[in-house]
Coordinates of C-alpha atoms and ligand atoms in Angstrom, one line a residue:
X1 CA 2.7 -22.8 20.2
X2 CA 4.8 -19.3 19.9
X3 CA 7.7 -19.7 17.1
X4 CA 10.8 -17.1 17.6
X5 CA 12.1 -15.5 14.7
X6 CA 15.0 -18.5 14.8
X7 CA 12.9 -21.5 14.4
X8 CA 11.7 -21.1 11.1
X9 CA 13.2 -17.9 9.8
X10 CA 17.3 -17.8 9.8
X11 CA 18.1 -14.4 11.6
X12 CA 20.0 -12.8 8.7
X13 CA 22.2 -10.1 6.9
X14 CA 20.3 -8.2 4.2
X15 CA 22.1 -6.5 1.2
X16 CA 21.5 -4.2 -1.4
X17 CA 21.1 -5.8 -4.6
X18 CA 22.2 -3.3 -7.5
X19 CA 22.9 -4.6 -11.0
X20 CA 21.6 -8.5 -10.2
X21 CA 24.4 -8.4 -7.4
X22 CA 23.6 -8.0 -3.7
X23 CA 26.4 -5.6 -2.5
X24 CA 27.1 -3.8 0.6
X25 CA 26.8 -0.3 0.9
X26 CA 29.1 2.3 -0.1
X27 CA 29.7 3.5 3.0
X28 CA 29.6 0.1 4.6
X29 CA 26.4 1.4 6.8
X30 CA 23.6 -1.0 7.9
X31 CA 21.1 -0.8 10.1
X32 CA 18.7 -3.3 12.3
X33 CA 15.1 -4.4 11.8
X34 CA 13.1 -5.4 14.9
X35 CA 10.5 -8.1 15.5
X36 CA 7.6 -5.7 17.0
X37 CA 6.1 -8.8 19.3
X38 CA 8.9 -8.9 21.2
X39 CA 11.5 -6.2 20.4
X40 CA 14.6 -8.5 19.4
X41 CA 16.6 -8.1 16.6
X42 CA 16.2 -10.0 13.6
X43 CA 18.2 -8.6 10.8
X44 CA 21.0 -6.6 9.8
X45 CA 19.9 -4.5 6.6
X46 CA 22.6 -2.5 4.4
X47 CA 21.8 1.0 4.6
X48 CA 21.8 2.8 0.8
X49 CA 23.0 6.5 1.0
X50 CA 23.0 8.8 -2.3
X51 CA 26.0 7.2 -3.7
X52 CA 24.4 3.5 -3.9
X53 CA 20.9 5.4 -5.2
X54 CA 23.6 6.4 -8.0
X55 CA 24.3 3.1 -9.0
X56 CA 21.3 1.8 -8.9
X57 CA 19.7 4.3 -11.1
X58 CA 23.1 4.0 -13.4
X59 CA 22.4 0.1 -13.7
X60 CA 18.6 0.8 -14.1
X61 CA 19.4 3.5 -17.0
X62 CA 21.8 1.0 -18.8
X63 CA 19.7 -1.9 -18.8
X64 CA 16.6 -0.1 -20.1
X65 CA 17.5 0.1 -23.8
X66 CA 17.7 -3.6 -24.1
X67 CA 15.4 -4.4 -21.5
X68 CA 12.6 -2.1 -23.4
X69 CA 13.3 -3.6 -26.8
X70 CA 13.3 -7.3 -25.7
X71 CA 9.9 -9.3 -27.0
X72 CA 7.1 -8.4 -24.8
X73 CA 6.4 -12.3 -24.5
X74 CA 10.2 -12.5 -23.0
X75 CA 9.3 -10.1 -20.2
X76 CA 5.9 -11.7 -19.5
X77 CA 8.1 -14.6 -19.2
X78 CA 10.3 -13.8 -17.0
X79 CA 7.3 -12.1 -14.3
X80 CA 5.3 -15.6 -14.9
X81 CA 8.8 -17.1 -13.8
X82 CA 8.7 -14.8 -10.6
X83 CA 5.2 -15.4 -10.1
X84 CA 6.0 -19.3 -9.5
X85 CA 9.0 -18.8 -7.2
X86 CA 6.9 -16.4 -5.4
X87 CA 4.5 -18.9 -4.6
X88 CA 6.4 -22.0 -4.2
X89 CA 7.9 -19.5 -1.7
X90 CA 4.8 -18.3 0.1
X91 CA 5.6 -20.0 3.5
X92 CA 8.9 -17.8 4.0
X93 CA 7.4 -15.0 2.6
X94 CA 4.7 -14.7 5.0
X95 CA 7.2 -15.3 8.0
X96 CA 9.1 -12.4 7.0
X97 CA 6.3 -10.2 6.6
X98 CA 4.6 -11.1 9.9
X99 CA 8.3 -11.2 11.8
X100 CA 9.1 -8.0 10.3
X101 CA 5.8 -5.6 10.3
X102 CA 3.9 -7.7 12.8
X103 CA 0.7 -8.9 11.1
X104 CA -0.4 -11.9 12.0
X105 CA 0.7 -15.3 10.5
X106 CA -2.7 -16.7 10.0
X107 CA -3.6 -13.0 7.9
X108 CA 0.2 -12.9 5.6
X109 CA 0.1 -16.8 4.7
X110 CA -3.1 -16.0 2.7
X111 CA -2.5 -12.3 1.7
X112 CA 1.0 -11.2 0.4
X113 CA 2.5 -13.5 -1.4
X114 CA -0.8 -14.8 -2.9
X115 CA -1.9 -11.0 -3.7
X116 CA 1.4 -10.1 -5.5
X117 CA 1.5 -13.5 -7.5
X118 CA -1.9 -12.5 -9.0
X119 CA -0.2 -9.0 -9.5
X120 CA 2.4 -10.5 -11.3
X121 CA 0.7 -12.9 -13.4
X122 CA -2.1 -10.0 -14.5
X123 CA 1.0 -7.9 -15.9
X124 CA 2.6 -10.7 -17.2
X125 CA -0.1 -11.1 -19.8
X126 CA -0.4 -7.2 -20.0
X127 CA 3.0 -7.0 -21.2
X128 CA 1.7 -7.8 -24.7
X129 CA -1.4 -5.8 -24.7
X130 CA 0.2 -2.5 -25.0
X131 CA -1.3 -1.2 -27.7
X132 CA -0.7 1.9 -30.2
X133 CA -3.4 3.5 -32.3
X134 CA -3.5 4.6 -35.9
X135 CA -5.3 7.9 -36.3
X136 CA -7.5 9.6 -39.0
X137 CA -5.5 12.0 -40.4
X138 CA -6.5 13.7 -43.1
X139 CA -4.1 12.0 -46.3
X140 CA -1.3 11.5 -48.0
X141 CA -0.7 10.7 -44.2
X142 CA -0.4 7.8 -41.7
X143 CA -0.2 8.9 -37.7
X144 CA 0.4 6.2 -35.8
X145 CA 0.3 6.7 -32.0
X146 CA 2.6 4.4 -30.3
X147 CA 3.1 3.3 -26.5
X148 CA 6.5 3.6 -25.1
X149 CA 8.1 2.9 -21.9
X150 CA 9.5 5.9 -19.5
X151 CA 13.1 4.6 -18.3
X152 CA 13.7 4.2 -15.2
X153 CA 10.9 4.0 -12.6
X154 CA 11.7 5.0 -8.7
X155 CA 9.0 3.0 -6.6
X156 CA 9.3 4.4 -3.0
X157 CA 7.0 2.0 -1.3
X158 CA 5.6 1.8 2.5
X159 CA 5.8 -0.9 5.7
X160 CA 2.2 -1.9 5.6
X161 CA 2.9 -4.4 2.9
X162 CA 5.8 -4.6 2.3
X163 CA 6.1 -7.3 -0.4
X164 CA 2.4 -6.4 -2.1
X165 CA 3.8 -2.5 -2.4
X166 CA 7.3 -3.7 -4.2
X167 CA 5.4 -5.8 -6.6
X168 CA 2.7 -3.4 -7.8
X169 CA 5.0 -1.0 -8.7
X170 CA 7.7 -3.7 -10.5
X171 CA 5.4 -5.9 -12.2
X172 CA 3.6 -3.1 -14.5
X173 CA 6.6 -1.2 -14.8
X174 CA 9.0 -3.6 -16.1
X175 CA 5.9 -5.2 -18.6
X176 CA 5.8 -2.1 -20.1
X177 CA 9.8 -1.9 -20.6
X178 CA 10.7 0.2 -18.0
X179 CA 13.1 -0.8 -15.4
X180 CA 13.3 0.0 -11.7
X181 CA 15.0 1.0 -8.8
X182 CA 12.7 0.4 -5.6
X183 CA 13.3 2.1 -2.3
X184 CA 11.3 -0.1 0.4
X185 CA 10.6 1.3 3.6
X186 CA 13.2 1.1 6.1
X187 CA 11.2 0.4 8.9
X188 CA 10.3 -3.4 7.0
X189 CA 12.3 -4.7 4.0
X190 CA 12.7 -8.4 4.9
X191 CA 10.7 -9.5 2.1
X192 CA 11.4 -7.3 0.0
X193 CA 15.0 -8.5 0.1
X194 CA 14.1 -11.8 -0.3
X195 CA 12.0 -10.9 -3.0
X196 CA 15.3 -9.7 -4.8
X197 CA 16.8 -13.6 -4.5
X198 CA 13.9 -14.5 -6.3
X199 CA 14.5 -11.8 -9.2
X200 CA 18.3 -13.2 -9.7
X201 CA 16.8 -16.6 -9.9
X202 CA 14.1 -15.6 -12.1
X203 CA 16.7 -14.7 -14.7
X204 CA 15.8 -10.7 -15.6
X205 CA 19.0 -9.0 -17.3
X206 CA 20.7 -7.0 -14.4
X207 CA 19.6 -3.7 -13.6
X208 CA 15.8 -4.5 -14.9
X209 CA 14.8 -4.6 -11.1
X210 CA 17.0 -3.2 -8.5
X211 CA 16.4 -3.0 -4.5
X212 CA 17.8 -0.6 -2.0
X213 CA 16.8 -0.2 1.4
X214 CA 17.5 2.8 2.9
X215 CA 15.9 6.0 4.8
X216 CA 13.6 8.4 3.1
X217 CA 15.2 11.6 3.9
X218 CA 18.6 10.4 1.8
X219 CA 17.5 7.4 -0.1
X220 CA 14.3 8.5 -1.2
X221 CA 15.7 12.0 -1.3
X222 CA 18.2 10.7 -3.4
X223 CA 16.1 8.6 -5.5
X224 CA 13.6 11.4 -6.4
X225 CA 16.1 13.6 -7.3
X226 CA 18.0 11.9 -9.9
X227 CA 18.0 13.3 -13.2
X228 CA 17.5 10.0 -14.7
X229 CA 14.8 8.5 -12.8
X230 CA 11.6 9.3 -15.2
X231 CA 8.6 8.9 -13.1
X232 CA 8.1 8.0 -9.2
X233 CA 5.6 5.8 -8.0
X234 CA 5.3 6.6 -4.2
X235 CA 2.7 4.9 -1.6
X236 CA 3.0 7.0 1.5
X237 CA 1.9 9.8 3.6
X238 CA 0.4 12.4 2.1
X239 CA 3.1 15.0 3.6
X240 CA 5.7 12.5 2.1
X241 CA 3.7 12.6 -1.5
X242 CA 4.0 16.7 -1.6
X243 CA 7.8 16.2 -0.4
X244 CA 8.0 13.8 -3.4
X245 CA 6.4 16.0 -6.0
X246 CA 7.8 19.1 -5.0
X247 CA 11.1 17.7 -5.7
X248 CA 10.6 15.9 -8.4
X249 CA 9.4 19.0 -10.0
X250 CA 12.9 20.2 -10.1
X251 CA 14.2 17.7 -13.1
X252 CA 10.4 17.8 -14.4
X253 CA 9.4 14.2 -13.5
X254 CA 5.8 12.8 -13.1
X255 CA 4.5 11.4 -9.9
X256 CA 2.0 8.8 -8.8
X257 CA 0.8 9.5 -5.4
X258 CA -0.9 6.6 -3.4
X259 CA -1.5 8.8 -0.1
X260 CA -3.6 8.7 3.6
X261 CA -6.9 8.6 3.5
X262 CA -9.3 8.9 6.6
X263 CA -11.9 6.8 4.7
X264 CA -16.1 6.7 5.8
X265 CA -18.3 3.9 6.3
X266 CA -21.8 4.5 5.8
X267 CA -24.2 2.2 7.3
X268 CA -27.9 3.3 6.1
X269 CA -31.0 2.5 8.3
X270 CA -31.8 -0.3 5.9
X271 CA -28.6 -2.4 6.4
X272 CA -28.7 -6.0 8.2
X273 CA -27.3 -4.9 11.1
X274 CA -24.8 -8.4 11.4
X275 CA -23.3 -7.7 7.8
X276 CA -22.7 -4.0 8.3
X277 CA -21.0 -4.7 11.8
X278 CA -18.7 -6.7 10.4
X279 CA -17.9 -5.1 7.5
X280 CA -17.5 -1.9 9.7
X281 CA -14.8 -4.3 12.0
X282 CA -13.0 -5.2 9.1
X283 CA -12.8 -2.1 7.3
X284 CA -10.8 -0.9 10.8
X285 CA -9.0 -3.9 12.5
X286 CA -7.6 -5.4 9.6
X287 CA -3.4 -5.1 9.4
X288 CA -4.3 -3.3 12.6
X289 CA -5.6 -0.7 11.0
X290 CA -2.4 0.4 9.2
X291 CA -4.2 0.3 5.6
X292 CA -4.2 3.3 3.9
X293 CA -7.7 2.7 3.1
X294 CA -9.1 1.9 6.5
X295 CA -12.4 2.6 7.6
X296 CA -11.7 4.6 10.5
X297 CA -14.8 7.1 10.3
X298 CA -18.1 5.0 10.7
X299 CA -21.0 6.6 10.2
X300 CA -24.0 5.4 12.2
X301 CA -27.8 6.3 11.3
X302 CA -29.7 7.4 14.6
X303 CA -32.1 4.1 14.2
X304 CA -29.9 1.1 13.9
X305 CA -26.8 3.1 16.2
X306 CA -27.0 1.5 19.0
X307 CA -27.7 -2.4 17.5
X308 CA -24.8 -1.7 14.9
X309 CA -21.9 -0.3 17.7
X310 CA -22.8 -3.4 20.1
X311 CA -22.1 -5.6 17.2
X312 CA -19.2 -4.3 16.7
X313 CA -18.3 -4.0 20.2
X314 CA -18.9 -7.8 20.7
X315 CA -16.9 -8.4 17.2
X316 CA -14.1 -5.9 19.1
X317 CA -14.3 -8.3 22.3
X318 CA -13.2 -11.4 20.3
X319 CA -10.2 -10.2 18.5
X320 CA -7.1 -12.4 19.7
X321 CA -4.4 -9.8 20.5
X322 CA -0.9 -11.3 20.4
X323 CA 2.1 -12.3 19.5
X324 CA 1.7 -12.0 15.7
X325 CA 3.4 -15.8 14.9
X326 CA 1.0 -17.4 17.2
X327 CA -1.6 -18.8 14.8
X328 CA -4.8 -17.7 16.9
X329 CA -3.9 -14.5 17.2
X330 CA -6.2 -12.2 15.0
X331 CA -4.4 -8.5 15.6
X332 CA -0.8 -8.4 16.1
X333 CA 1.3 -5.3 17.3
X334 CA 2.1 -2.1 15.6
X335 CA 5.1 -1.3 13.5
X336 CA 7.0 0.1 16.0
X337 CA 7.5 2.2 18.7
X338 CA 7.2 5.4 17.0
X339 CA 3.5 3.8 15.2
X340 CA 2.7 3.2 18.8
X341 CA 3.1 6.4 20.3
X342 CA 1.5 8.3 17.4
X343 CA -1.4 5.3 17.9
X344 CA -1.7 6.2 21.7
X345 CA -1.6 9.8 21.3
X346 CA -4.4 9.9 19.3
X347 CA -6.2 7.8 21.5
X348 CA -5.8 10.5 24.6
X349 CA -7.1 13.0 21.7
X350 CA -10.3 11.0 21.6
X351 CA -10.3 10.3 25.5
X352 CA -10.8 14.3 25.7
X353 CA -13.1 14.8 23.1
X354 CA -15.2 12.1 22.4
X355 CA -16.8 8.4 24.2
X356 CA -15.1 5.9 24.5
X357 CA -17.0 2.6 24.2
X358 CA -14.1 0.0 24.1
X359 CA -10.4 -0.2 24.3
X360 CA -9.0 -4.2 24.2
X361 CA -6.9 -5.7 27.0
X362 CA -3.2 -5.6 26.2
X363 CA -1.6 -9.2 26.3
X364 CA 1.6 -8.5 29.1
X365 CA 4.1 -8.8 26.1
X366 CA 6.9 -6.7 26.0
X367 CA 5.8 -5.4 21.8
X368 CA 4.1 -2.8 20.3
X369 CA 0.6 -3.8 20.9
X370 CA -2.7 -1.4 20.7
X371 CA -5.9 -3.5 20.3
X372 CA -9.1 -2.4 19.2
X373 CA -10.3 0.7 20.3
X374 CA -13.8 2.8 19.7
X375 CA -15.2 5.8 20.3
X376 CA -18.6 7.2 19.9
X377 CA -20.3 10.9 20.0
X378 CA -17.8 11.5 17.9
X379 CA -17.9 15.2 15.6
X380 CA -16.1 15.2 12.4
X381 CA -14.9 18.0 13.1
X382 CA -12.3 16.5 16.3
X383 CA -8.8 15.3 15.5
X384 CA -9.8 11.4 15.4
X385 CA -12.6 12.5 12.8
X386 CA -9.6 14.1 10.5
X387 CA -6.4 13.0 10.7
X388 CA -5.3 9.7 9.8
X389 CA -4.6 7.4 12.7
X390 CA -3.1 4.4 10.8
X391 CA -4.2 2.1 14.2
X392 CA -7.0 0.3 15.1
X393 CA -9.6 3.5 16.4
X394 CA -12.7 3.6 15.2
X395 CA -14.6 6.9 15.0
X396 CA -18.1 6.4 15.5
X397 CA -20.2 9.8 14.1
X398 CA -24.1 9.8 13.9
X399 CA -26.3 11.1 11.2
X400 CA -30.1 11.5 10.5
X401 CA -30.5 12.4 7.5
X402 CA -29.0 10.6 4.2
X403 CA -27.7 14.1 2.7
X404 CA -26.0 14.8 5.7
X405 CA -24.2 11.4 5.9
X406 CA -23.0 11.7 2.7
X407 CA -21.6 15.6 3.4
X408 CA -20.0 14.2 6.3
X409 CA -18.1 11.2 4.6
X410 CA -17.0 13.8 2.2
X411 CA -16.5 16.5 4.7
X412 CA -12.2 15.1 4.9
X413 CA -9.5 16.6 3.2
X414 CA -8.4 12.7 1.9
X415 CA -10.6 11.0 -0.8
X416 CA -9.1 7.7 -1.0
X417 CA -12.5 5.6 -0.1
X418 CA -15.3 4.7 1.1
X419 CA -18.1 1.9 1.5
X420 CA -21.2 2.3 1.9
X421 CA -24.2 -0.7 3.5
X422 CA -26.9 -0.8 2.1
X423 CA -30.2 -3.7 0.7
X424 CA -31.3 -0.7 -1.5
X425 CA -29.8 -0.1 -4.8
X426 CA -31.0 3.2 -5.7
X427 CA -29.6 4.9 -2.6
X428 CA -26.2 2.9 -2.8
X429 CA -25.7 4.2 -6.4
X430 CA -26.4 7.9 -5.5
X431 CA -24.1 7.6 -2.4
X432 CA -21.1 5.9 -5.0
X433 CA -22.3 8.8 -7.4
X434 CA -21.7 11.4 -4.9
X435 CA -18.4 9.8 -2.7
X436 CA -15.3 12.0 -3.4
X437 CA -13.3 9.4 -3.5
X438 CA -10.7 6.7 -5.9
X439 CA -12.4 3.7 -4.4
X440 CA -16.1 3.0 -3.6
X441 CA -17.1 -0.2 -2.1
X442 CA -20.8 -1.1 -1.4
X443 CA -21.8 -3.6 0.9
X444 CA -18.3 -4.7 1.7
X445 CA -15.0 -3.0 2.4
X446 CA -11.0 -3.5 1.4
X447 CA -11.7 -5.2 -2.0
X448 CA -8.7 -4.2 -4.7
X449 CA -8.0 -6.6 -7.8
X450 CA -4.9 -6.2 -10.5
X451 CA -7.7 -5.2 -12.8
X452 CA -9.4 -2.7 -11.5
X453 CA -7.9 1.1 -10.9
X454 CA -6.7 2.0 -7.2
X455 CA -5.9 5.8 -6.0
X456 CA -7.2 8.7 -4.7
X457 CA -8.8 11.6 -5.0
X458 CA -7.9 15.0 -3.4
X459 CA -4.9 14.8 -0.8
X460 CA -5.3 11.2 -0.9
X461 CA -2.9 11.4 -4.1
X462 CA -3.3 11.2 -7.9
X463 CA -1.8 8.7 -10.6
X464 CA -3.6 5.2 -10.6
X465 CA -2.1 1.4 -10.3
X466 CA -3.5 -1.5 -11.6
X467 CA -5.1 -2.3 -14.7
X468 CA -4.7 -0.5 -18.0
X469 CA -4.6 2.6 -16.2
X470 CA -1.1 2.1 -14.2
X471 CA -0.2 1.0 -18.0
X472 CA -0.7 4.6 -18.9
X473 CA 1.1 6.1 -16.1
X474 CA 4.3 4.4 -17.1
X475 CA 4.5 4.2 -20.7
X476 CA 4.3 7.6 -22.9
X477 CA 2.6 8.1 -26.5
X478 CA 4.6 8.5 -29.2
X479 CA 3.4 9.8 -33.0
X480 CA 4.7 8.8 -35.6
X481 CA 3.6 10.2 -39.1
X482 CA 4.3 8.6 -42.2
X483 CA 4.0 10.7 -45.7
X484 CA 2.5 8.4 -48.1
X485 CA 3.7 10.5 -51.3
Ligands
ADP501 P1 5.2 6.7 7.1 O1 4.7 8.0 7.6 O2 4.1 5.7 6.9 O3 6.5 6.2 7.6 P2 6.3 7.9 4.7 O4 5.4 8.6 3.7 O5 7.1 8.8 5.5 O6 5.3 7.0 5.5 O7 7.2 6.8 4.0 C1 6.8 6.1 2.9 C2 8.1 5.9 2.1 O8 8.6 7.1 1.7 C3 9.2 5.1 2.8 O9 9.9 4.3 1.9 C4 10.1 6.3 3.2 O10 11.5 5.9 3.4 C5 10.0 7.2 2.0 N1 10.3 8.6 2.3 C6 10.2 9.3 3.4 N2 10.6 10.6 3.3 C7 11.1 10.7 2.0 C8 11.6 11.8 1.2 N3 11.8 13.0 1.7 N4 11.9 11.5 -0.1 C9 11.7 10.3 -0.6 N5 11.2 9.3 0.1 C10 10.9 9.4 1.4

């Protein structure tokens, strides 16, 4: 049974919501967001220019003194409070996020809202462990190195998820005592919206958490700018990121840069040839394939080649293309039209250069839909090997030797990941020792946990979220000395 955006999910007006109040734009602007299954309409979104960026950071700037000096159990209280509502409000949360960015239901009802809750509980309980240090200074002295909070933190977040992104940049920023102004991405901010309901009801102070959707090139703009935004925490392209820095360089702020990545599987001869084809199929039709860390180049070893790509090929054959509320379907569309075209033109890239082994049956739906889609004989040196596709195209590149697999998966100028299949643990541990990249996963793919660090390494960005180290990336050490005499 298909459900339409009106039978479970009211069709609705979205507004900004600036000092705990949802307002309309300054300007009185909006704009539309489209269901990419079938193209209708299904909200109206205010539309933030400079002027409401202003405000936002204004309210975010006046409620940080209190909101940084409040008991650290009070705001760990208040994101455990957020954490319930987001899951007692899971169903409507995943509705949006399939509706508006087009993943399928069966995928967002298990993901988002389950991912972010354990995001928020995890920095609920690290809002008391921020912890200073007392040094060894030589006497009549005490140092004592304290941990403070920045001020205001500008999250500029992406579509792919939309809800997830918001809440990893809000839940360790305002445990630490910052507060926040986030800037979701304007082509999906459904949820993020409703997530913003959820913060009034939650009971944070005003201007603690602040939401305004908007476009990047005045919003963001905006937003980056502002001499009293402290520190931005982007997730993006990487062209976007050296925008973001560049400017922010201007009123000295730090960035955190969560950019593309064009990330390598590498199957060795030894893997079980079942595991490693799926693992491969996840790591590149998952959100259909618009995950930063998607495992779009997969590196084959001459001997198991041809067993490995059938497997995947067959995995490739069952994937339920389709309207994205349907609960069969396992890929849904594309973002948008834009996502699509960018999709399709790398596609006639590979079509040129390399083989292609499969490309999925389009269902006769008038959306943005691009199923799975693989080519071999691929050369890391062609387009599909090195840009970032941010689709379902798999790059399949051959190696014989282990050295050389390992100087092709670095051989990119992104280092966000990379996973690597293998039954022998000597050979897995040199490949993780030698990966330039944030994230290493070894005999699976797509694993992240509030606990453990996330980012990149070269142009896939710097800064890291999760675990103690986002901790460190928004508060800033303070020391104090004390003369004992
Ligand atoms: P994509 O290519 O996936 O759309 P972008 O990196 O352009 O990714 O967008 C990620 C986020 O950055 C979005 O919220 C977008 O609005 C924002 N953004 C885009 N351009 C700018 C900019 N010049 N300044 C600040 N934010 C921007």
């Amino acid at each position: 049974m298909s459900k339409s955006a009106s039978d479970s999910v009211k069709v609705r007006e979205y507004k900004l919501f600036i000092n705990g109040e949802f307002t309309d734009a300054a300007d009185g602007k909006t704009f539309e967001s489209v269901d990419p299954g079938n193209k209708q309409v299904i909200s109206s979104i205010a539309k933030a220019g400079p002027r409401d960026i202003d405000q936002a950071v204004a309210a975010a700037k006046a409620a940080f003194p209190g909101w940084a000096r409040k008991a650290a159990a009070a705001r760990a209280k208040a994101l455990q409070k957020l954490a319930g509502l987001v899951l007692a409000n899971n169903d409507t949360i995943a509705e949006l996020e399939s509706l508006d960015v087009g993943k399928p239901i069966r995928d967002s009802s298990k993901i988002d809202a389950v991912t972010a809750v354990d995001a928020l509980e995890y920095f609920a309980g690290m809002a008391t462990k921020v912890e200073g240090t007392i040094k060894p200074v030589p006497g009549p002295y005490y140092n004592l190195a304290v941990r403070e909070p920045l001020g205001v933190i500008a999250g500029i977040t992406p579509w792919n998820y939309p809800l997830l992104q918001a809440i990893w940049k809000i839940a360790p920023a305002v445990a630490a005592g910052n507060t926040v102004v986030i800037k979701p991405a304007e082509q999906a901010c459904m949820s993020v919206l409703f997530l913003a309901e959820l913060i009034q009801q939650a009971g944070f102070p005003p201007g603690v958490i602040n939401i305004v959707p908007g476009f990047g090139e005045d919003a963001g703009d905006a937003l980056v700018r502002n001499p009293d935004v402290a520190k931005v925490m982007f997730t993006g392209s990487t062209e976007t990121g050296i925008l973001i820095a560049r400017n922010a360089a201007d009123t000295l702020k730090t960035c955190a840069l969560e950019l593309g990545g064009k990330s390598a599987v590498i199957v060795y001869k030894d893997a079980p040839t079942d595991t490693a084809a799926k693992i491969a199929a996840m790591a590149i039709f998952s959100n259909q394939g618009q995950v930063c860390t998607a495992g779009s180049r997969l590196l084959l070893h001459e001997s198991n080649h041809d067993e490995v790509l059938d497997k995947i090929i067959a995995i490739a054959k069952d994937v339920k293309l389709g309207y994205q509320m349907n609960e069969e379907t396992t890929m849904g569309p594309l973002v948008n039209q834009e996502q699509m075209d960018r999709v399709e033109g790398y596609i006639e890239s590979g079509k040129k250069d390399a083989n292609l082994v499969y490309e999925h049956q389009r269902p006769n739906l008038d959306g943005f839909y691009v199923g799975p889609t693989i080519f071999d004989g691929v050369g890391n040196d062609m387009k599909i090997a090195r840009e970032e596709i941010f689709g379902p195209v798999l790059s399949v590149i051959t190696y014989a030797e282990e050295d050389e697999a390992i100087a092709i998966a670095n051989n990119s100028e992104y280092g966000l990941a990379a996973s690597i299949i293998t039954r022998d643990v000597g050979r897995a541990m040199k490949t993780a020792q030698a990966m330039e990249a944030g994230n290493v996963w070894i005999n699976t793919w797509g694993a992240v946990s509030s606990m453990a660090p996330y980012g990149g390494y070269k142009k896939s960005g710097y800064g890291r979220e999760m675990g103690f180290s986002v901790m460190h990336e928004l508060t800033q050490e303070k020391s104090i000395w004390i003369n004992l005499r």
